[in-house]
Coordinates of C-alpha atoms in Angstrom, one line a residue:
Chain A
X1 CA 109.8 145.3 172.9
X2 CA 109.2 141.8 171.6
X3 CA 109.9 138.8 173.8
X4 CA 110.8 135.3 172.8
X5 CA 110.9 133.6 176.2
X6 CA 113.3 131.0 177.8
X7 CA 110.9 128.1 176.7
X8 CA 113.0 128.3 173.6
X9 CA 115.8 126.6 175.7
X10 CA 114.4 123.3 175.6
X11 CA 112.8 123.7 172.1
X12 CA 114.9 121.9 169.5
X13 CA 115.2 124.9 167.2
X14 CA 117.9 124.6 164.5
X15 CA 119.8 127.6 165.0
X16 CA 122.8 127.8 162.7
X17 CA 126.1 129.0 163.8
X18 CA 125.9 130.2 167.3
X19 CA 128.2 133.2 167.5
X20 CA 128.6 134.0 171.2
X21 CA 131.6 133.5 173.3
X22 CA 131.0 130.8 175.7
X23 CA 132.5 132.6 178.8
X24 CA 130.6 135.5 178.1
X25 CA 127.4 133.7 177.8
X26 CA 128.1 131.8 181.1
X27 CA 128.9 135.1 183.0
X28 CA 125.8 136.6 181.6
X29 CA 123.7 133.8 182.9
X30 CA 125.4 133.5 186.2
X31 CA 124.3 137.3 186.7
X32 CA 120.7 136.4 185.9
X33 CA 120.2 132.9 187.4
X34 CA 121.3 130.7 190.3
X35 CA 121.5 127.1 190.6
X36 CA 119.1 125.0 192.8
X37 CA 121.0 124.2 196.0
X38 CA 121.7 120.5 196.6
X39 CA 119.8 120.4 200.0
X40 CA 116.4 121.7 201.1
X41 CA 116.4 125.4 202.3
X42 CA 115.6 126.0 206.0
X43 CA 112.3 127.7 206.5
X44 CA 112.3 130.8 208.9
X45 CA 110.9 129.7 212.4
X46 CA 110.1 126.2 211.1
X47 CA 113.3 124.1 211.3
X48 CA 113.4 120.7 209.6
X49 CA 113.5 117.5 211.8
X50 CA 113.2 114.0 210.5
X51 CA 109.9 113.6 212.6
X52 CA 108.4 116.7 211.0
X53 CA 109.4 115.6 207.5
X54 CA 107.8 112.2 208.0
X55 CA 104.6 113.9 209.3
X56 CA 104.5 116.4 206.6
X57 CA 104.9 113.5 203.9
X58 CA 102.0 111.6 205.3
X59 CA 99.8 114.7 205.4
X60 CA 100.7 115.7 201.8
X61 CA 99.4 112.4 200.4
X62 CA 96.5 112.0 202.8
X63 CA 93.0 112.6 201.2
X64 CA 91.5 112.7 204.8
X65 CA 92.6 116.3 204.9
X66 CA 89.6 117.0 202.6
X67 CA 86.0 116.9 203.5
X68 CA 85.2 114.1 201.0
X69 CA 88.3 112.2 202.1
X70 CA 89.1 111.9 198.4
X71 CA 91.4 114.7 197.7
X72 CA 94.9 115.2 198.9
X73 CA 97.5 117.9 198.3
X74 CA 99.0 115.4 195.8
X75 CA 95.9 115.3 193.9
X76 CA 96.6 118.7 192.4
X77 CA 100.3 118.8 193.1
X78 CA 101.2 115.3 192.0
X79 CA 104.7 114.3 192.5
X80 CA 104.4 112.1 189.7
X81 CA 103.2 114.8 187.2
X82 CA 105.9 117.4 187.5
X83 CA 104.4 118.5 190.8
X84 CA 101.2 119.7 189.1
X85 CA 98.1 117.8 187.6
X86 CA 98.0 118.1 183.9
X87 CA 94.7 119.9 184.1
X88 CA 93.8 123.3 182.9
X89 CA 92.2 124.1 186.2
X90 CA 91.9 121.4 189.0
X91 CA 89.0 119.2 190.0
X92 CA 88.0 119.8 193.5
X93 CA 85.2 119.1 196.0
X94 CA 82.2 117.5 194.2
X95 CA 83.9 118.0 190.9
X96 CA 84.1 121.8 191.0
X97 CA 86.7 123.3 189.0
X98 CA 89.4 125.6 190.5
X99 CA 90.0 129.1 189.1
X100 CA 93.4 129.0 188.1
X101 CA 96.0 126.4 186.8
X102 CA 97.7 124.4 189.8
X103 CA 101.4 125.6 189.8
X104 CA 104.1 123.0 190.4
X105 CA 105.1 122.2 193.9
X106 CA 108.7 121.4 192.8
X107 CA 110.9 124.2 193.9
X108 CA 108.1 126.3 195.0
X109 CA 110.1 126.9 198.2
X110 CA 112.2 129.3 196.1
X111 CA 109.2 131.5 195.0
X112 CA 109.1 134.8 196.6
X113 CA 105.4 134.1 197.6
X114 CA 102.7 131.4 196.8
X115 CA 99.6 131.3 194.6
X116 CA 99.4 133.0 191.2
X117 CA 98.4 136.3 193.0
X118 CA 101.0 135.9 195.8
X119 CA 98.4 135.8 198.5
X120 CA 100.4 133.4 200.7
X121 CA 103.7 134.6 201.8
X122 CA 105.2 131.2 202.0
X123 CA 104.6 127.5 201.8
X124 CA 103.2 127.3 205.3
X125 CA 100.7 129.9 204.7
X126 CA 99.9 128.3 201.3
X127 CA 99.4 124.8 202.8
X128 CA 96.2 126.0 204.6
X129 CA 94.5 127.5 201.7
X130 CA 93.4 124.5 199.6
X131 CA 92.4 122.5 202.6
X132 CA 89.9 125.1 203.5
X133 CA 88.9 126.3 200.1
X134 CA 85.2 125.2 199.5
X135 CA 86.2 124.7 195.7
X136 CA 89.1 122.5 196.6
X137 CA 89.4 120.3 199.6
X138 CA 86.4 121.9 201.4
X139 CA 87.3 121.0 205.0
X140 CA 85.6 123.2 207.6
X141 CA 88.4 124.6 209.8
X142 CA 87.7 122.5 212.7
X143 CA 87.6 119.3 210.7
X144 CA 91.1 119.0 209.9
X145 CA 92.5 119.0 213.5
X146 CA 89.4 116.8 214.6
X147 CA 90.2 114.3 211.7
X148 CA 93.9 114.1 212.6
X149 CA 93.3 114.0 216.5
X150 CA 91.0 111.0 215.9
X151 CA 93.7 109.0 214.1
X152 CA 96.0 107.6 216.6
X153 CA 99.0 107.3 214.3
X154 CA 98.8 111.1 213.6
X155 CA 98.7 112.0 217.2
X156 CA 102.0 110.0 217.7
X157 CA 103.4 111.6 214.7
X158 CA 102.5 115.2 215.8
X159 CA 104.0 114.6 219.1
X160 CA 107.2 113.5 217.6
X161 CA 107.3 116.5 215.2
X162 CA 106.3 119.1 217.7
X163 CA 107.6 118.0 221.1
X164 CA 106.8 119.8 224.3
X165 CA 103.4 121.1 223.2
X166 CA 100.3 120.1 225.1
X167 CA 98.1 119.7 222.1
X168 CA 100.3 119.4 218.9
X169 CA 97.6 118.4 216.7
X170 CA 96.4 121.7 215.0
X171 CA 96.0 122.9 211.5
X172 CA 98.9 125.4 211.8
X173 CA 101.2 122.5 212.9
X174 CA 100.0 120.6 209.9
X175 CA 100.8 123.4 207.6
X176 CA 104.2 123.7 209.2
X177 CA 104.9 120.0 208.6
X178 CA 103.6 120.0 205.0
X179 CA 105.8 123.0 204.3
X180 CA 109.0 121.2 205.6
X181 CA 108.1 118.3 203.2
X182 CA 107.4 120.6 200.3
X183 CA 110.7 122.3 200.9
X184 CA 112.4 118.9 200.0
X185 CA 110.7 118.8 196.7
X186 CA 113.5 120.4 194.7
X187 CA 115.2 119.4 191.5
X188 CA 118.9 120.4 191.8
X189 CA 121.7 119.5 189.4
X190 CA 119.8 119.9 186.1
X191 CA 122.0 120.5 183.1
X192 CA 121.3 124.1 183.5
X193 CA 122.4 124.1 187.2
X194 CA 125.6 122.3 186.2
X195 CA 126.1 124.9 183.5
X196 CA 125.7 127.8 186.2
X197 CA 128.3 126.2 188.3
X198 CA 130.7 126.3 185.5
X199 CA 130.4 123.2 183.6
X200 CA 130.3 124.5 179.9
X201 CA 129.7 121.0 178.5
X202 CA 126.5 120.6 180.4
X203 CA 124.4 122.3 177.7
X204 CA 124.7 121.7 174.1
X205 CA 125.1 124.4 171.4
X206 CA 121.2 124.3 170.7
X207 CA 120.5 124.9 174.4
X208 CA 123.1 127.6 174.6
X209 CA 121.6 129.3 171.7
X210 CA 118.3 129.2 173.3
X211 CA 119.7 130.7 176.5
X212 CA 121.4 133.5 174.7
X213 CA 118.1 134.3 172.9
X214 CA 116.1 134.2 176.2
X215 CA 118.5 136.7 177.7
X216 CA 119.0 138.9 174.6
X217 CA 115.2 139.1 174.0
X218 CA 114.5 140.2 177.6
X219 CA 112.7 137.1 178.9
X220 CA 115.1 137.1 181.9
X221 CA 113.9 140.3 183.1
X222 CA 111.0 138.6 184.7
X223 CA 112.2 135.0 184.5
X224 CA 115.3 135.0 186.5
X225 CA 116.8 133.9 189.9
X226 CA 116.9 130.2 191.1
X227 CA 113.5 129.4 189.7
X228 CA 113.9 131.3 186.3
X229 CA 110.7 133.1 187.6
X230 CA 108.7 133.1 190.9
X231 CA 110.5 136.1 192.2
X232 CA 108.4 138.9 191.1
X233 CA 105.0 139.9 189.7
X234 CA 104.4 141.2 186.3
X235 CA 101.5 142.1 184.1
X236 CA 100.4 139.3 181.8
X237 CA 101.1 141.0 178.6
X238 CA 104.0 143.4 179.2
X239 CA 103.6 145.1 175.8
X240 CA 100.1 144.1 174.8
X241 CA 97.5 141.9 176.3
X242 CA 97.1 138.4 175.1
X243 CA 93.5 137.3 173.8
X244 CA 90.7 136.6 176.1
X245 CA 91.2 132.9 175.8
X246 CA 94.6 133.2 177.8
X247 CA 93.6 136.2 179.8
X248 CA 90.0 136.3 180.6
X249 CA 88.7 139.6 182.0
X250 CA 87.1 138.1 185.0
X251 CA 90.4 137.3 186.8
X252 CA 92.3 140.3 187.7
X253 CA 95.0 138.6 189.4
X254 CA 97.1 140.3 192.1
X255 CA 94.5 143.2 192.1
X256 CA 92.3 140.8 194.0
X257 CA 94.9 140.9 196.9
X258 CA 96.1 144.4 196.8
X259 CA 93.2 146.2 195.4
X260 CA 95.7 148.6 193.6
X261 CA 94.6 149.6 190.1
X262 CA 98.2 149.0 188.7
X263 CA 97.8 145.3 189.9
X264 CA 95.0 144.5 187.5
X265 CA 96.0 141.5 185.4
X266 CA 99.2 141.2 187.3
X267 CA 100.5 137.7 188.2
X268 CA 103.3 136.2 189.9
X269 CA 105.9 135.3 187.2
X270 CA 105.8 131.4 187.2
X271 CA 108.8 129.4 187.3
X272 CA 110.1 127.9 184.1
X273 CA 111.9 125.0 185.8
X274 CA 110.8 121.6 184.6
X275 CA 108.4 123.4 182.3
X276 CA 108.3 120.6 179.9
X277 CA 106.7 118.4 182.5
X278 CA 103.9 120.9 183.5
X279 CA 101.5 121.4 180.6
X280 CA 99.1 123.3 180.2
X281 CA 100.6 126.7 180.7
X282 CA 99.5 130.2 181.8
X283 CA 97.2 130.8 185.0
X284 CA 94.3 129.7 182.9
X285 CA 95.9 126.5 181.7
X286 CA 94.7 127.4 178.2
X287 CA 97.8 126.6 176.2
X288 CA 98.6 122.9 175.8
X289 CA 101.7 123.5 173.7
X290 CA 105.0 124.9 174.8
X291 CA 105.7 126.2 171.4
X292 CA 102.5 128.0 171.4
X293 CA 103.2 129.4 175.0
X294 CA 106.6 130.6 173.8
X295 CA 104.9 132.4 170.8
X296 CA 102.3 134.0 173.1
X297 CA 104.9 135.4 175.5
X298 CA 107.1 136.4 172.7
X299 CA 104.4 138.8 171.1
X300 CA 103.0 140.6 174.2
Chain B
X1 CA 75.6 78.2 214.0
X2 CA 76.7 81.5 215.4
X3 CA 79.8 83.1 214.2
X4 CA 81.9 85.6 216.3
X5 CA 84.6 86.4 213.9
X6 CA 88.2 86.7 213.9
X7 CA 87.9 90.6 214.1
X8 CA 87.9 89.8 217.9
X9 CA 91.7 89.0 217.6
X10 CA 92.3 92.5 217.5
X11 CA 89.7 93.7 219.9
X12 CA 91.0 94.2 223.6
X13 CA 88.4 92.1 225.1
X14 CA 89.2 91.0 228.6
X15 CA 88.9 87.4 228.6
X16 CA 89.6 85.8 231.9
X17 CA 91.8 82.8 232.2
X18 CA 92.4 81.4 228.6
X19 CA 92.5 77.7 229.1
X20 CA 93.8 76.3 225.8
X21 CA 97.1 74.6 225.5
X22 CA 99.5 76.8 223.5
X23 CA 100.8 74.1 221.3
X24 CA 97.3 72.8 220.3
X25 CA 96.2 76.4 219.4
X26 CA 99.2 76.9 217.3
X27 CA 98.7 73.6 215.5
X28 CA 94.9 74.4 215.0
X29 CA 95.9 77.8 213.7
X30 CA 98.6 76.4 211.3
X31 CA 95.9 74.0 209.9
X32 CA 93.6 76.8 209.1
X33 CA 95.9 79.7 208.0
X34 CA 99.1 80.2 206.2
X35 CA 101.6 83.0 206.8
X36 CA 102.1 85.7 204.0
X37 CA 105.3 84.8 202.1
X38 CA 108.3 87.2 202.5
X39 CA 108.6 87.9 198.7
X40 CA 106.0 88.7 196.1
X41 CA 104.6 85.7 194.3
X42 CA 105.2 85.0 190.6
X43 CA 102.0 85.6 188.4
X44 CA 101.4 82.8 186.0
X45 CA 102.4 84.0 182.5
X46 CA 103.4 87.3 183.7
X47 CA 106.9 87.0 185.1
X48 CA 108.1 90.2 187.2
X49 CA 111.1 92.1 185.9
X50 CA 112.6 95.4 187.4
X51 CA 111.5 97.2 184.2
X52 CA 107.8 95.8 184.5
X53 CA 107.6 96.6 188.2
X54 CA 108.8 100.2 187.7
X55 CA 106.3 100.7 184.9
X56 CA 103.5 99.2 186.9
X57 CA 104.2 101.5 189.8
X58 CA 104.1 104.5 187.5
X59 CA 100.9 103.5 186.0
X60 CA 99.2 102.7 189.4
X61 CA 99.8 106.2 190.7
X62 CA 99.0 108.0 187.3
X63 CA 95.6 109.7 187.1
X64 CA 96.2 110.0 183.3
X65 CA 94.7 106.6 182.9
X66 CA 91.4 108.2 183.8
X67 CA 89.2 110.1 181.3
X68 CA 89.4 113.3 183.7
X69 CA 93.2 112.7 184.4
X70 CA 92.3 113.1 188.0
X71 CA 91.8 109.6 189.1
X72 CA 94.4 106.8 189.6
X73 CA 94.3 103.2 190.8
X74 CA 95.8 104.7 194.1
X75 CA 92.7 107.1 194.5
X76 CA 90.6 104.2 195.6
X77 CA 93.3 101.8 196.6
X78 CA 95.5 104.2 198.5
X79 CA 98.7 102.7 199.7
X80 CA 98.7 105.2 202.4
X81 CA 95.2 104.3 203.6
X82 CA 95.5 100.5 204.1
X83 CA 95.3 99.9 200.4
X84 CA 91.6 101.2 200.3
X85 CA 90.2 104.6 200.6
X86 CA 88.2 105.0 203.8
X87 CA 84.9 105.7 201.8
X88 CA 81.7 103.7 202.0
X89 CA 81.9 103.6 198.3
X90 CA 84.4 105.3 196.3
X91 CA 84.2 108.6 194.5
X92 CA 84.5 108.1 190.7
X93 CA 84.2 110.1 187.5
X94 CA 82.5 113.3 187.9
X95 CA 81.9 112.5 191.6
X96 CA 79.7 109.5 190.7
X97 CA 79.7 106.8 193.5
X98 CA 80.8 103.2 193.0
X99 CA 78.5 100.4 193.8
X100 CA 80.6 98.7 196.5
X101 CA 83.3 99.4 199.0
X102 CA 86.8 99.4 197.5
X103 CA 88.6 96.3 198.7
X104 CA 92.2 96.8 200.0
X105 CA 95.0 96.1 197.4
X106 CA 97.3 94.9 200.0
X107 CA 97.7 91.1 199.8
X108 CA 95.0 91.0 197.1
X109 CA 97.3 88.8 195.0
X110 CA 96.5 86.0 197.4
X111 CA 92.7 86.2 196.8
X112 CA 91.3 83.5 194.7
X113 CA 89.5 86.0 192.3
X114 CA 89.2 89.9 192.4
X115 CA 86.2 92.1 193.0
X116 CA 83.5 91.4 195.6
X117 CA 81.8 89.2 193.1
X118 CA 85.0 87.6 191.8
X119 CA 84.2 88.6 188.2
X120 CA 88.0 89.1 187.5
X121 CA 90.1 86.0 187.8
X122 CA 93.3 87.8 188.7
X123 CA 94.9 91.0 189.3
X124 CA 95.6 91.4 185.6
X125 CA 92.1 91.1 184.7
X126 CA 90.9 93.3 187.5
X127 CA 93.3 96.1 186.6
X128 CA 91.2 96.8 183.4
X129 CA 88.0 97.1 185.1
X130 CA 88.1 100.4 186.9
X131 CA 89.9 102.2 184.1
X132 CA 87.0 101.6 181.7
X133 CA 84.2 101.7 184.2
X134 CA 82.3 104.8 183.3
X135 CA 81.4 105.2 187.1
X136 CA 85.2 105.0 188.1
X137 CA 88.0 106.2 185.8
X138 CA 85.8 106.3 182.7
X139 CA 88.5 106.0 180.0
X140 CA 87.3 104.9 176.6
X141 CA 89.1 101.7 175.8
X142 CA 91.3 103.3 173.2
X143 CA 92.1 106.3 175.3
X144 CA 94.4 104.5 177.8
X145 CA 96.9 103.2 175.1
X146 CA 96.5 106.5 173.3
X147 CA 97.4 108.6 176.2
X148 CA 100.3 106.4 177.1
X149 CA 101.7 106.3 173.6
X150 CA 101.6 110.1 173.5
X151 CA 103.8 110.1 176.6
X152 CA 107.5 109.6 175.5
X153 CA 108.6 108.5 179.1
X154 CA 106.0 105.7 178.9
X155 CA 106.8 104.4 175.5
X156 CA 110.4 104.0 176.7
X157 CA 109.2 102.3 180.0
X158 CA 106.9 100.0 178.0
X159 CA 109.7 99.0 175.6
X160 CA 111.8 98.1 178.6
X161 CA 109.2 96.2 180.4
X162 CA 108.0 94.3 177.2
X163 CA 111.0 93.8 175.1
X164 CA 110.8 92.3 171.5
X165 CA 107.3 93.5 170.9
X166 CA 106.4 95.8 167.9
X167 CA 104.0 97.9 169.8
X168 CA 104.2 97.2 173.6
X169 CA 102.1 100.2 174.6
X170 CA 98.6 98.5 175.0
X171 CA 96.1 98.3 177.5
X172 CA 96.7 94.7 178.1
X173 CA 100.4 95.2 178.8
X174 CA 99.5 98.1 181.3
X175 CA 97.3 95.7 183.1
X176 CA 100.2 93.2 183.3
X177 CA 102.6 95.8 184.6
X178 CA 100.1 97.1 187.2
X179 CA 99.5 93.4 188.3
X180 CA 103.2 92.9 188.7
X181 CA 103.4 96.1 190.9
X182 CA 100.3 95.1 192.9
X183 CA 101.7 91.6 193.6
X184 CA 104.4 93.5 195.6
X185 CA 102.0 95.1 197.8
X186 CA 102.0 92.3 200.5
X187 CA 102.4 92.6 204.3
X188 CA 104.5 89.7 205.6
X189 CA 105.8 89.2 209.0
X190 CA 102.8 90.5 211.1
X191 CA 102.7 89.1 214.6
X192 CA 100.2 86.5 213.2
X193 CA 102.5 85.5 210.6
X194 CA 105.4 85.0 213.1
X195 CA 103.1 82.9 215.3
X196 CA 102.0 80.8 212.3
X197 CA 105.8 80.2 211.8
X198 CA 106.2 78.9 215.4
X199 CA 106.9 81.9 217.6
X200 CA 104.6 81.3 220.4
X201 CA 105.5 84.8 221.9
X202 CA 104.4 86.8 218.8
X203 CA 100.7 86.9 220.0
X204 CA 99.9 88.0 223.6
X205 CA 97.3 86.1 225.6
X206 CA 94.3 88.3 224.7
X207 CA 95.3 87.8 221.1
X208 CA 95.6 84.0 221.5
X209 CA 92.1 84.1 223.2
X210 CA 90.7 85.9 220.2
X211 CA 92.3 83.5 217.8
X212 CA 90.9 80.5 219.7
X213 CA 87.4 81.9 219.8
X214 CA 87.5 82.8 216.1
X215 CA 88.2 79.2 215.3
X216 CA 86.0 77.7 217.8
X217 CA 83.0 79.7 216.6
X218 CA 83.6 78.8 213.0
X219 CA 84.7 82.1 211.5
X220 CA 87.5 80.3 210.1
X221 CA 85.2 78.1 208.0
X222 CA 85.1 81.2 205.6
X223 CA 87.9 83.4 206.7
X224 CA 91.1 81.1 206.3
X225 CA 94.1 80.7 204.3
X226 CA 96.9 83.2 203.7
X227 CA 94.5 86.1 203.7
X228 CA 92.2 84.9 206.3
X229 CA 89.5 85.2 203.8
X230 CA 89.7 85.9 199.9
X231 CA 89.6 82.1 199.2
X232 CA 86.0 81.2 198.5
X233 CA 82.5 82.7 198.0
X234 CA 79.8 82.7 200.8
X235 CA 76.3 84.2 201.4
X236 CA 76.4 87.3 203.4
X237 CA 74.4 86.0 206.2
X238 CA 75.2 82.3 206.5
X239 CA 72.4 81.7 209.1
X240 CA 70.2 84.7 208.8
X241 CA 70.4 87.8 206.6
X242 CA 71.7 91.0 208.1
X243 CA 69.4 94.2 207.9
X244 CA 68.8 96.0 204.7
X245 CA 71.3 98.6 205.6
X246 CA 74.1 96.2 205.4
X247 CA 72.6 93.8 202.6
X248 CA 70.4 96.1 200.4
X249 CA 68.3 94.0 198.1
X250 CA 69.5 95.6 194.8
X251 CA 73.0 94.1 194.9
X252 CA 72.8 90.3 194.4
X253 CA 76.5 89.8 194.4
X254 CA 78.0 86.9 192.7
X255 CA 74.5 86.2 191.1
X256 CA 75.3 88.9 188.8
X257 CA 78.4 87.0 187.4
X258 CA 76.8 83.4 187.4
X259 CA 73.1 84.0 187.0
X260 CA 72.7 81.0 189.3
X261 CA 70.0 81.3 191.9
X262 CA 72.1 79.9 194.8
X263 CA 74.6 82.8 194.1
X264 CA 72.1 85.4 195.3
X265 CA 73.7 87.6 197.9
X266 CA 76.9 85.5 197.6
X267 CA 80.1 87.5 197.8
X268 CA 83.7 86.7 198.0
X269 CA 84.8 86.3 201.6
X270 CA 86.9 89.5 202.2
X271 CA 90.4 89.3 203.8
X272 CA 90.7 90.3 207.2
X273 CA 94.4 91.2 207.0
X274 CA 95.1 94.7 208.3
X275 CA 91.4 95.0 209.0
X276 CA 91.8 97.7 211.5
X277 CA 93.2 99.9 208.8
X278 CA 90.3 99.5 206.2
X279 CA 87.2 101.0 207.7
X280 CA 84.5 100.9 206.7
X281 CA 83.4 97.3 206.3
X282 CA 81.2 94.9 204.2
X283 CA 80.7 95.4 200.6
X284 CA 78.3 98.3 201.3
X285 CA 80.8 100.1 203.5
X286 CA 77.9 100.7 206.0
X287 CA 79.8 99.7 209.1
X288 CA 82.4 102.2 210.4
X289 CA 83.0 100.2 213.8
X290 CA 85.0 97.1 213.9
X291 CA 83.2 95.9 217.1
X292 CA 79.9 96.3 215.3
X293 CA 81.1 94.4 212.3
X294 CA 82.1 91.7 214.4
X295 CA 78.7 91.7 216.1
X296 CA 76.9 91.6 212.7
X297 CA 79.0 88.6 211.6
X298 CA 78.6 87.0 214.9
X299 CA 74.8 86.9 214.7
X300 CA 74.1 85.8 211.0

């Protein structure tokens, strides 16, 4: 099986004479994909409130959560850079490089798990990782709450976000608030969403040709659902492995979480939402060209 | 002359029985200080337009202006951290440290010149400095325009901001747009502004006592005008020099710009606006305590 992936949707390939029936294509697409909802989803056990959202937004952009006070969530998941950072791997504490390409925060709430290897089950669990990771924000565990408790504005904001608690200023509550903010970083009403909701004119003929090709070639077997990805794990290289530049042998992916042999070089399928905004590609960040990334995925 | 500076305004010193006449205090204050205007001032030769403001805001937050693509204007002049970065000196390219404490961008438009040594005459000139400084954002001169010209959204934004130019995507125009955005980062209608506009109830008695002390002791000789500072240069240590921890001998301040002996250890008088939000203090950033900073300024 050869794959030519959905990235082709947004490529301006001149495909002559699309021959599919419009209604059939839409029905097929609706069976594989779902539109992004118009409002932020509710997180289980972590209901959103205005106060929690305000706090989460403050925390997301605050570099004081890092040991250096120079790196924030937004440093690597920059809302102005497609929710990522346009780096192969991110620059962290003392200019150390992270191990994998920073995934976009946009629509991350719809992923089945977080990180490339799925080691965090949700946004709330994910939010604690980079703060404490010595290669990223490098905060000692106690530092985060100490830092926040020493900032009067945060104490007020935590009390408002988590009323009725004796000491609401904790790392866990910071993670909850950040998750609530991140759940609002969704991008509904793309042309693709409008199409899925029944607007046949929302995609032009070239885009429809790409969508058909994407489904016909099997890309949608992995890249499906709300996020056109993000819903399952798959070996990088379903048919054959890509070259070592894209798949170095020292990163075994989900195997590092499960220790199961069949999970070697298995990664969470990344979202293709807003893919044109989030160069470079793959968990290594080694592809800077969407056409190249499509070609790699189409031959493995 | 001993100075006990205006920082005392915001200290909660218990001063018993303020004895000044309210009207006299207000008149004296109005002669020394000016309220921050309600709207952003117009920059000479660089009129604001909505398109230029939108572009300037994009640029201000975009780390792609740095060689690493990891450092933006906002990294060191963080609008969520009082317009500064809560560092003694900022972390720059490859984790190098800057030479002086990052001044706040808030109300910087009202300063008579920019940088601690006044080497940039205005915001527009200042904006180019950190982008190219090898210790800060470290972009080669040509890199900035190349980077922007390769980003389709920026080409559109520059054309809208600078209509009628053949090639509007230049470093100079980036500086102009950033300056227009920065000129909007003003903080009008503080209690002090309301007081200066005639509202006697805008300051409480403790604050009025501090204001009187600030003027009586001569602090306002340097810290005056709209920004309660930012309007002139002064030797750090008008009477006697502070210790080497606050005034190391290797930074001769404005002397490095003018090469005039009398400018040794002369710096631009910093603004005291929002001073409680911009720890640490002094050009070295060596004071983390506002009370200590007041004490140092009060004895030199």
